[in-house]
mmCIF file of C-alpha atoms in Angstrom:
data_model
loop_
_atom_site.group_PDB
_atom_site.id
_atom_site.type_symbol
_atom_site.label_atom_id
_atom_site.label_comp_id
_atom_site.label_asym_id
_atom_site.label_seq_id
_atom_site.Cartn_x
_atom_site.Cartn_y
_atom_site.Cartn_z
ATOM 1 C CA MET A 157 -11.987 5.280 -16.087
ATOM 2 C CA ALA A 158 -12.303 1.922 -18.263
ATOM 3 C CA GLU A 159 -11.960 -0.974 -16.349
ATOM 4 C CA ARG A 160 -12.545 -4.714 -17.402
ATOM 5 C CA PRO A 161 -15.875 -6.429 -16.102
ATOM 6 C CA GLU A 162 -13.567 -8.769 -14.064
ATOM 7 C CA ASP A 163 -12.047 -5.782 -12.292
ATOM 8 C CA LEU A 164 -15.130 -5.471 -10.701
ATOM 9 C CA ASN A 165 -14.944 -8.700 -9.052
ATOM 10 C CA LEU A 166 -13.408 -9.230 -5.811
ATOM 11 C CA PRO A 167 -10.692 -11.664 -5.127
ATOM 12 C CA ASN A 168 -12.270 -15.256 -4.564
ATOM 13 C CA ALA A 169 -9.455 -16.714 -2.436
ATOM 14 C CA VAL A 170 -10.217 -13.528 -0.125
ATOM 15 C CA ILE A 171 -13.777 -13.845 -0.122
ATOM 16 C CA THR A 172 -13.704 -17.658 0.723
ATOM 17 C CA ARG A 173 -11.275 -17.133 3.428
ATOM 18 C CA ILE A 174 -13.334 -14.524 5.057
ATOM 19 C CA ILE A 175 -16.667 -16.974 4.608
ATOM 20 C CA LYS A 176 -14.809 -19.741 6.389
ATOM 21 C CA GLU A 177 -13.658 -17.521 8.881
ATOM 22 C CA ALA A 178 -17.019 -16.407 9.927
ATOM 23 C CA LEU A 179 -18.853 -20.314 9.762
ATOM 24 C CA PRO A 180 -18.480 -22.882 12.070
ATOM 25 C CA ASP A 181 -15.308 -25.140 11.216
ATOM 26 C CA GLY A 182 -15.770 -27.959 8.532
ATOM 27 C CA VAL A 183 -18.739 -26.331 6.760
ATOM 28 C CA ASN A 184 -18.840 -26.970 3.253
ATOM 29 C CA ILE A 185 -19.649 -23.733 1.040
ATOM 30 C CA SER A 186 -20.341 -24.920 -2.541
ATOM 31 C CA LYS A 187 -18.840 -23.281 -5.261
ATOM 32 C CA GLU A 188 -21.888 -21.238 -6.492
ATOM 33 C CA ALA A 189 -22.616 -20.013 -2.827
ATOM 34 C CA ARG A 190 -19.114 -18.805 -3.238
ATOM 35 C CA SER A 191 -19.427 -16.883 -6.162
ATOM 36 C CA ALA A 192 -22.897 -15.867 -5.317
ATOM 37 C CA ILE A 193 -21.308 -13.873 -2.045
ATOM 38 C CA SER A 194 -18.563 -12.638 -4.029
ATOM 39 C CA ARG A 195 -21.228 -11.186 -6.434
ATOM 40 C CA ALA A 196 -23.404 -10.118 -3.839
ATOM 41 C CA ALA A 197 -20.131 -8.221 -2.163
ATOM 42 C CA SER A 198 -19.384 -6.304 -5.568
ATOM 43 C CA VAL A 199 -23.142 -5.361 -5.275
ATOM 44 C CA PHE A 200 -22.833 -4.257 -1.403
ATOM 45 C CA VAL A 201 -19.718 -2.058 -2.720
ATOM 46 C CA LEU A 202 -21.988 -0.251 -5.318
ATOM 47 C CA TYR A 203 -25.146 0.109 -3.311
ATOM 48 C CA ALA A 204 -22.880 1.563 -0.541
ATOM 49 C CA THR A 205 -21.131 4.036 -2.540
ATOM 50 C CA SER A 206 -24.339 5.011 -4.205
ATOM 51 C CA CYS A 207 -25.863 5.743 -0.634
ATOM 52 C CA ALA A 208 -22.790 7.254 0.781
ATOM 53 C CA ASN A 209 -22.641 9.779 -2.405
ATOM 54 C CA ASN A 210 -25.966 10.990 -1.913
ATOM 55 C CA PHE A 211 -25.019 11.851 1.762
ATOM 56 C CA ALA A 212 -22.166 13.675 0.411
ATOM 57 C CA MET A 213 -24.290 15.346 -2.494
ATOM 58 C CA LYS A 214 -26.355 16.530 0.167
ATOM 59 C CA GLY A 215 -23.629 18.158 2.000
ATOM 60 C CA LYS A 216 -22.440 19.726 -1.130
ATOM 61 C CA ARG A 217 -19.442 17.882 -1.340
ATOM 62 C CA LYS A 218 -17.653 16.062 -4.168
ATOM 63 C CA THR A 219 -15.717 13.695 -1.846
ATOM 64 C CA LEU A 220 -16.878 10.859 -0.055
ATOM 65 C CA ASN A 221 -15.694 10.855 3.332
ATOM 66 C CA ALA A 222 -16.209 8.411 6.513
ATOM 67 C CA GLY A 223 -19.545 9.692 7.473
ATOM 68 C CA ASP A 224 -21.017 9.580 4.556
ATOM 69 C CA VAL A 225 -20.112 6.037 4.304
ATOM 70 C CA LEU A 226 -21.413 5.528 8.063
ATOM 71 C CA SER A 227 -24.437 7.346 7.435
ATOM 72 C CA ALA A 228 -24.842 4.810 4.268
ATOM 73 C CA MET A 229 -24.556 1.913 6.513
ATOM 74 C CA GLU A 230 -27.653 2.993 8.709
ATOM 75 C CA GLU A 231 -29.668 3.836 5.493
ATOM 76 C CA MET A 232 -29.023 0.541 4.113
ATOM 77 C CA GLU A 233 -29.998 -1.037 7.694
ATOM 78 C CA PHE A 234 -26.596 -2.249 8.512
ATOM 79 C CA GLN A 235 -26.382 -0.415 11.875
ATOM 80 C CA ARG A 236 -24.846 -3.145 13.293
ATOM 81 C CA PHE A 237 -21.808 -2.214 11.214
ATOM 82 C CA VAL A 238 -21.559 1.014 12.477
ATOM 83 C CA ALA A 239 -19.892 0.377 15.742
ATOM 84 C CA PRO A 240 -17.072 -1.875 14.492
ATOM 85 C CA LEU A 241 -16.371 0.045 11.750
ATOM 86 C CA LYS A 242 -15.865 3.345 13.745
ATOM 87 C CA GLU A 243 -13.524 1.206 16.022
ATOM 88 C CA SER A 244 -11.797 -0.144 13.008
ATOM 89 C CA LEU A 245 -11.340 3.541 11.594
ATOM 90 C CA GLU A 246 -9.842 4.741 14.422
ATOM 91 C CA VAL A 247 -7.074 1.947 14.263
ATOM 92 C CA TYR A 248 -6.586 2.556 10.644
ATOM 93 C CA ARG A 249 -6.583 6.471 11.400
ATOM 94 C CA ARG A 250 -3.674 5.414 14.114
ATOM 95 C CA GLU A 251 -1.774 3.417 11.825
ATOM 96 C CA GLN A 252 -2.141 5.862 8.959
ATOM 97 C CA LYS A 253 -0.999 8.740 10.986
ATOM 98 C CA GLY A 254 2.405 6.686 12.224
ATOM 99 C CA LYS A 255 3.193 5.983 8.499
ATOM 100 C CA LYS A 256 2.962 9.591 7.511
ATOM 101 C CA GLU A 257 5.190 10.613 10.257
ATOM 102 C CA ALA A 258 7.382 7.976 9.161
ATOM 103 C CA ARG A 259 7.586 9.079 5.786
ATOM 104 C CA LYS A 260 7.770 12.725 6.650
ATOM 105 C CA ASP A 261 10.956 12.127 8.909
ATOM 106 C CA LYS A 262 12.244 10.374 5.411
ATOM 107 C CA ASP A 263 12.038 12.926 2.948
ATOM 108 C CA LYS A 264 10.782 15.993 4.971
ATOM 109 C CA LYS A 265 8.015 16.770 2.506
ATOM 110 C CA ALA A 266 5.500 17.573 5.107
ATOM 111 C CA ASP A 267 4.404 20.799 3.754
ATOM 112 C CA SER A 268 3.662 19.751 0.084
ATOM 113 C CA GLU A 269 1.083 16.749 1.811
ATOM 114 C CA GLU A 270 -0.307 18.790 3.859
ATOM 115 C CA GLN A 271 -1.368 21.096 0.904
ATOM 116 C CA ASP A 272 -2.628 17.994 -1.106
ATOM 117 C CA LYS A 273 -5.132 17.266 1.535
ATOM 118 C CA SER A 274 -6.832 20.507 1.469
ATOM 119 C CA ARG A 275 -6.867 20.703 -2.019
ATOM 120 C CA GLU A 276 -8.439 17.111 -2.314
ATOM 121 C CA GLU A 277 -11.860 18.802 -1.762
ATOM 122 C CA ASP A 278 -12.126 20.495 -4.561
ATOM 123 C CA ASN A 279 -10.464 18.852 -7.189
ATOM 124 C CA ASP A 280 -9.074 15.169 -7.984
ATOM 125 C CA ASP A 281 -5.443 15.392 -6.941
ATOM 126 C CA ASP A 282 -3.814 12.597 -9.088
ATOM 127 C CA ASP A 283 -0.487 13.007 -7.086
ATOM 128 C CA GLU A 284 -1.921 12.080 -4.127
ATOM 129 C CA ARG A 285 -4.015 9.381 -5.067
ATOM 130 C CA MET A 286 -1.507 7.824 -7.261
ATOM 131 C CA GLU A 287 0.800 7.497 -3.909
ATOM 132 C CA GLU A 288 -2.113 6.421 -2.154
ATOM 133 C CA GLU A 289 -2.187 3.598 -4.928
ATOM 134 C CA GLU A 290 1.155 2.701 -4.162
ATOM 135 C CA GLN A 291 1.202 2.411 -0.814
ATOM 136 C CA ASN A 292 -1.958 0.307 -1.408
ATOM 137 C CA ASP A 293 -0.101 -2.139 -3.645
ATOM 138 C CA GLU A 294 2.889 -2.556 -0.865
ATOM 139 C CA GLU A 295 0.569 -3.741 1.314
ATOM 140 C CA GLU A 296 -1.196 -6.117 -1.002
ATOM 141 C CA VAL A 297 2.144 -7.428 -1.864
ATOM 142 C CA ASP A 298 3.175 -7.938 1.960
ATOM 143 C CA ASN A 299 -0.301 -9.908 2.381
ATOM 144 C CA MET B 232 9.591 3.845 12.283
ATOM 145 C CA ALA B 233 8.766 0.093 11.209
ATOM 146 C CA ALA B 234 6.885 0.649 8.474
ATOM 147 C CA ALA B 235 6.916 -2.950 7.411
ATOM 148 C CA ARG B 236 5.476 -3.750 10.636
ATOM 149 C CA LEU B 237 2.799 -1.386 10.434
ATOM 150 C CA SER B 238 1.587 -2.591 7.293
ATOM 151 C CA GLY B 239 1.240 -6.015 8.578
ATOM 152 C CA THR B 240 -0.807 -5.025 11.307
ATOM 153 C CA GLU B 241 -2.906 -3.387 8.655
ATOM 154 C CA ASN B 242 -3.314 -6.423 6.705
ATOM 155 C CA ARG B 243 -5.165 -7.840 9.671
ATOM 156 C CA LEU B 244 -7.546 -4.905 9.965
ATOM 157 C CA VAL B 245 -8.663 -5.228 6.404
ATOM 158 C CA SER B 246 -8.117 -8.201 3.995
ATOM 159 C CA LEU B 247 -9.730 -6.912 0.603
ATOM 160 C CA PRO B 248 -7.715 -5.067 -1.779
ATOM 161 C CA LEU B 249 -8.563 -1.434 -1.110
ATOM 162 C CA SER B 250 -7.394 -0.765 -5.074
ATOM 163 C CA ARG B 251 -10.160 -3.205 -6.256
ATOM 164 C CA ILE B 252 -12.542 -1.574 -3.808
ATOM 165 C CA ARG B 253 -12.111 1.887 -5.342
ATOM 166 C CA VAL B 254 -12.486 0.485 -8.814
ATOM 167 C CA ILE B 255 -15.332 -0.906 -8.109
ATOM 168 C CA MET B 256 -16.592 2.530 -5.985
ATOM 169 C CA LYS B 257 -15.792 4.530 -9.233
ATOM 170 C CA SER B 258 -17.291 2.677 -11.558
ATOM 171 C CA SER B 259 -20.346 4.387 -10.532
ATOM 172 C CA PRO B 260 -20.316 7.379 -12.940
ATOM 173 C CA GLU B 261 -21.775 10.008 -10.163
ATOM 174 C CA VAL B 262 -18.558 9.357 -7.960
ATOM 175 C CA SER B 263 -16.122 11.854 -8.206
ATOM 176 C CA SER B 264 -13.631 10.989 -5.704
ATOM 177 C CA ILE B 265 -13.602 9.112 -2.294
ATOM 178 C CA ASN B 266 -11.050 9.690 0.516
ATOM 179 C CA GLN B 267 -8.972 7.348 2.174
ATOM 180 C CA ASP B 268 -11.277 6.912 5.115
ATOM 181 C CA ALA B 269 -14.190 6.151 3.193
ATOM 182 C CA LEU B 270 -12.434 3.778 1.084
ATOM 183 C CA PHE B 271 -10.993 1.944 4.045
ATOM 184 C CA LEU B 272 -14.244 1.779 5.646
ATOM 185 C CA THR B 273 -16.081 0.289 2.461
ATOM 186 C CA ALA B 274 -13.517 -2.322 2.396
ATOM 187 C CA LYS B 275 -14.588 -3.061 5.738
ATOM 188 C CA ALA B 276 -18.004 -2.788 5.728
ATOM 189 C CA THR B 277 -18.053 -5.401 2.862
ATOM 190 C CA GLU B 278 -16.083 -7.729 4.796
ATOM 191 C CA LEU B 279 -18.693 -7.409 7.520
ATOM 192 C CA PHE B 280 -20.989 -7.840 5.133
ATOM 193 C CA VAL B 281 -19.486 -10.931 3.887
ATOM 194 C CA GLN B 282 -19.330 -12.441 7.014
ATOM 195 C CA TYR B 283 -23.075 -11.379 7.914
ATOM 196 C CA LEU B 284 -24.353 -13.074 4.922
ATOM 197 C CA ALA B 285 -22.523 -16.311 5.257
ATOM 198 C CA THR B 286 -23.523 -16.800 8.776
ATOM 199 C CA TYR B 287 -26.863 -15.355 8.550
ATOM 200 C CA SER B 288 -27.812 -17.791 5.526
ATOM 201 C CA TYR B 289 -26.233 -20.614 7.314
ATOM 202 C CA LYS B 290 -28.311 -20.178 10.527
ATOM 203 C CA HIS B 291 -31.486 -19.741 8.623
ATOM 204 C CA GLY B 292 -30.766 -22.098 5.587
ATOM 205 C CA ARG B 293 -31.565 -25.609 5.362
ATOM 206 C CA GLY B 294 -27.692 -26.516 4.419
ATOM 207 C CA LYS B 295 -27.346 -26.283 8.222
ATOM 208 C CA GLU B 296 -28.353 -30.161 8.443
ATOM 209 C CA LYS B 297 -25.788 -31.200 6.042
ATOM 210 C CA ASN B 298 -23.414 -29.003 7.501
ATOM 211 C CA ALA B 299 -23.171 -26.884 4.136
ATOM 212 C CA LEU B 300 -23.746 -23.572 2.826
ATOM 213 C CA THR B 301 -25.361 -23.792 -0.491
ATOM 214 C CA TYR B 302 -26.428 -21.234 -3.238
ATOM 215 C CA SER B 303 -30.294 -21.714 -2.044
ATOM 216 C CA ASP B 304 -29.421 -20.992 1.112
ATOM 217 C CA LEU B 305 -28.250 -17.502 -0.085
ATOM 218 C CA SER B 306 -31.232 -16.744 -2.285
ATOM 219 C CA HIS B 307 -33.687 -17.898 0.180
ATOM 220 C CA THR B 308 -31.903 -14.748 2.343
ATOM 221 C CA ALA B 309 -32.310 -12.314 -0.854
ATOM 222 C CA GLU B 310 -35.937 -13.653 -0.528
ATOM 223 C CA GLU B 311 -36.670 -13.594 3.102
ATOM 224 C CA CYS B 312 -34.890 -10.897 4.843
ATOM 225 C CA GLU B 313 -35.654 -7.410 4.574
ATOM 226 C CA THR B 314 -32.269 -6.104 4.703
ATOM 227 C CA PHE B 315 -30.703 -8.531 1.988
ATOM 228 C CA GLN B 316 -33.621 -7.471 -0.370
ATOM 229 C CA PHE B 317 -31.283 -5.432 -2.416
ATOM 230 C CA LEU B 318 -29.907 -8.661 -3.704
ATOM 231 C CA ALA B 319 -32.902 -10.492 -4.823
ATOM 232 C CA ASP B 320 -32.056 -9.790 -8.453
ATOM 233 C CA ILE B 321 -28.400 -11.101 -8.311
ATOM 234 C CA LEU B 322 -29.283 -13.960 -6.390
ATOM 235 C CA PRO B 323 -32.764 -15.494 -7.942
ATOM 236 C CA LYS B 324 -34.497 -18.194 -6.359
ATOM 237 C CA LYS B 325 -33.683 -20.836 -8.715
ATOM 238 C CA ILE B 326 -35.536 -24.522 -8.715
ATOM 239 C CA LEU B 327 -35.645 -26.844 -6.071
ATOM 240 C CA ALA B 328 -32.450 -27.809 -4.764
ATOM 241 C CA SER B 329 -32.703 -31.430 -6.017
ATOM 242 C CA LYS B 330 -33.408 -30.812 -9.359
ATOM 243 C CA TYR B 331 -30.628 -28.080 -9.400
ATOM 244 C CA LEU B 332 -28.310 -31.097 -8.503
ATOM 245 C CA LYS B 333 -29.577 -32.742 -10.911
ATOM 246 C CA MET B 334 -28.942 -30.047 -13.786
ATOM 247 C CA LEU B 335 -25.425 -29.362 -12.537
ATOM 248 C CA GLU B 336 -24.928 -33.402 -13.059
ATOM 249 C CA LYS B 337 -26.184 -32.931 -16.567
ATOM 250 C CA GLU B 338 -24.387 -29.605 -17.260
ATOM 251 C CA LYS B 339 -21.375 -31.459 -16.397
ATOM 252 C CA GLN B 340 -21.977 -34.439 -18.885
ATOM 253 C CA ASP B 341 -22.966 -32.105 -21.593
ATOM 254 C CA GLY B 342 -21.106 -29.119 -20.600
ATOM 255 C CA GLU B 343 -23.248 -27.194 -22.817
ATOM 256 C CA VAL B 344 -26.227 -25.589 -20.568
ATOM 257 C CA ARG B 345 -25.853 -22.137 -19.522
ATOM 258 C CA GLU B 346 -27.758 -20.888 -16.350
ATOM 259 C CA ASP B 347 -28.363 -18.025 -17.695
ATOM 260 C CA ASP B 348 -30.616 -19.583 -20.500
ATOM 261 C CA ASP B 349 -32.915 -20.779 -17.801
ATOM 262 C CA GLU B 350 -33.505 -17.541 -15.388
ATOM 263 C CA ASP B 351 -36.385 -15.917 -17.058
ATOM 264 C CA GLU B 352 -38.700 -19.159 -17.404
ATOM 265 C CA GLU B 353 -37.596 -21.089 -14.329
ATOM 266 C CA GLU B 354 -40.011 -19.073 -11.681
ATOM 267 C CA GLU B 355 -42.935 -19.731 -13.972
ATOM 268 C CA ASP B 356 -42.552 -23.126 -14.458
ATOM 269 C CA GLU B 357 -39.883 -25.312 -12.842
ATOM 270 C CA ASP B 358 -40.838 -29.042 -14.525
ATOM 271 C CA LYS B 359 -40.939 -27.325 -18.008
ATOM 272 C CA VAL B 360 -37.645 -25.576 -17.907
ATOM 273 C CA VAL B 361 -35.849 -28.486 -16.597
ATOM 274 C CA GLY B 362 -37.358 -30.644 -19.096
ATOM 275 C CA GLY B 363 -36.955 -27.708 -21.976
ATOM 276 C CA SER B 364 -33.449 -26.872 -21.402
ATOM 277 C CA VAL B 365 -31.910 -29.740 -20.402
ATOM 278 C CA GLY B 366 -34.009 -32.267 -22.254
ATOM 279 C CA SER B 367 -34.669 -34.799 -19.884
#
């Protein structure tokens, strides 16, 4: 995938909001500190992806899954993230399930969806991925 | 079912855009595909990471007295804390904060000085670099 270098940055406004929410009220965050944290976050994503990918490779899988990411956190010495991540994942899965059922009711395409899911392990299923992308875009717009 | 309401809840779950996280993950050449759970977890982990890096650096940094989080607090964290050591390359320790601020002032004035130019040398000899690159 050919991406522009700026595509590897995370949105500054969101990063700033996360920092502000984490620090006590009224702490001034310098511009350099913000962009440094933003860069650090991108590097974190790449580092985590690479660690997670090693676990997937060990398991002879092509698709990164939740377990791979959680193992990566332990390996990276971010064990403290594992419990909150598991909690969030449960909530997320419940939401996704609710959404999927809502969609199934709508367009009655339950069967084809299940098939997409099982094929995802072996090949890059573009249709499903497009669908996810669309879904994500909607979520961002809502934000 | 109320799909809009559901996605509203999800925005509270993770605020970083999943599509962007996916692009960054995919930029790693050995990665072939990522399932939705793994993508969500990575986005969420990145948020926790940003919070942790910010609070850790603030608590252990010198900016605390001034009620501020500065770059040197962050590079200090990358240097001192083993967990954050992987950031050392992208958060290089620069020069003394006071000199850095002076440099920023000058940078504003002539708008020409680029940080990149200094990075390699300044660890060796701070005075020289400040003198050499800014021309003071």
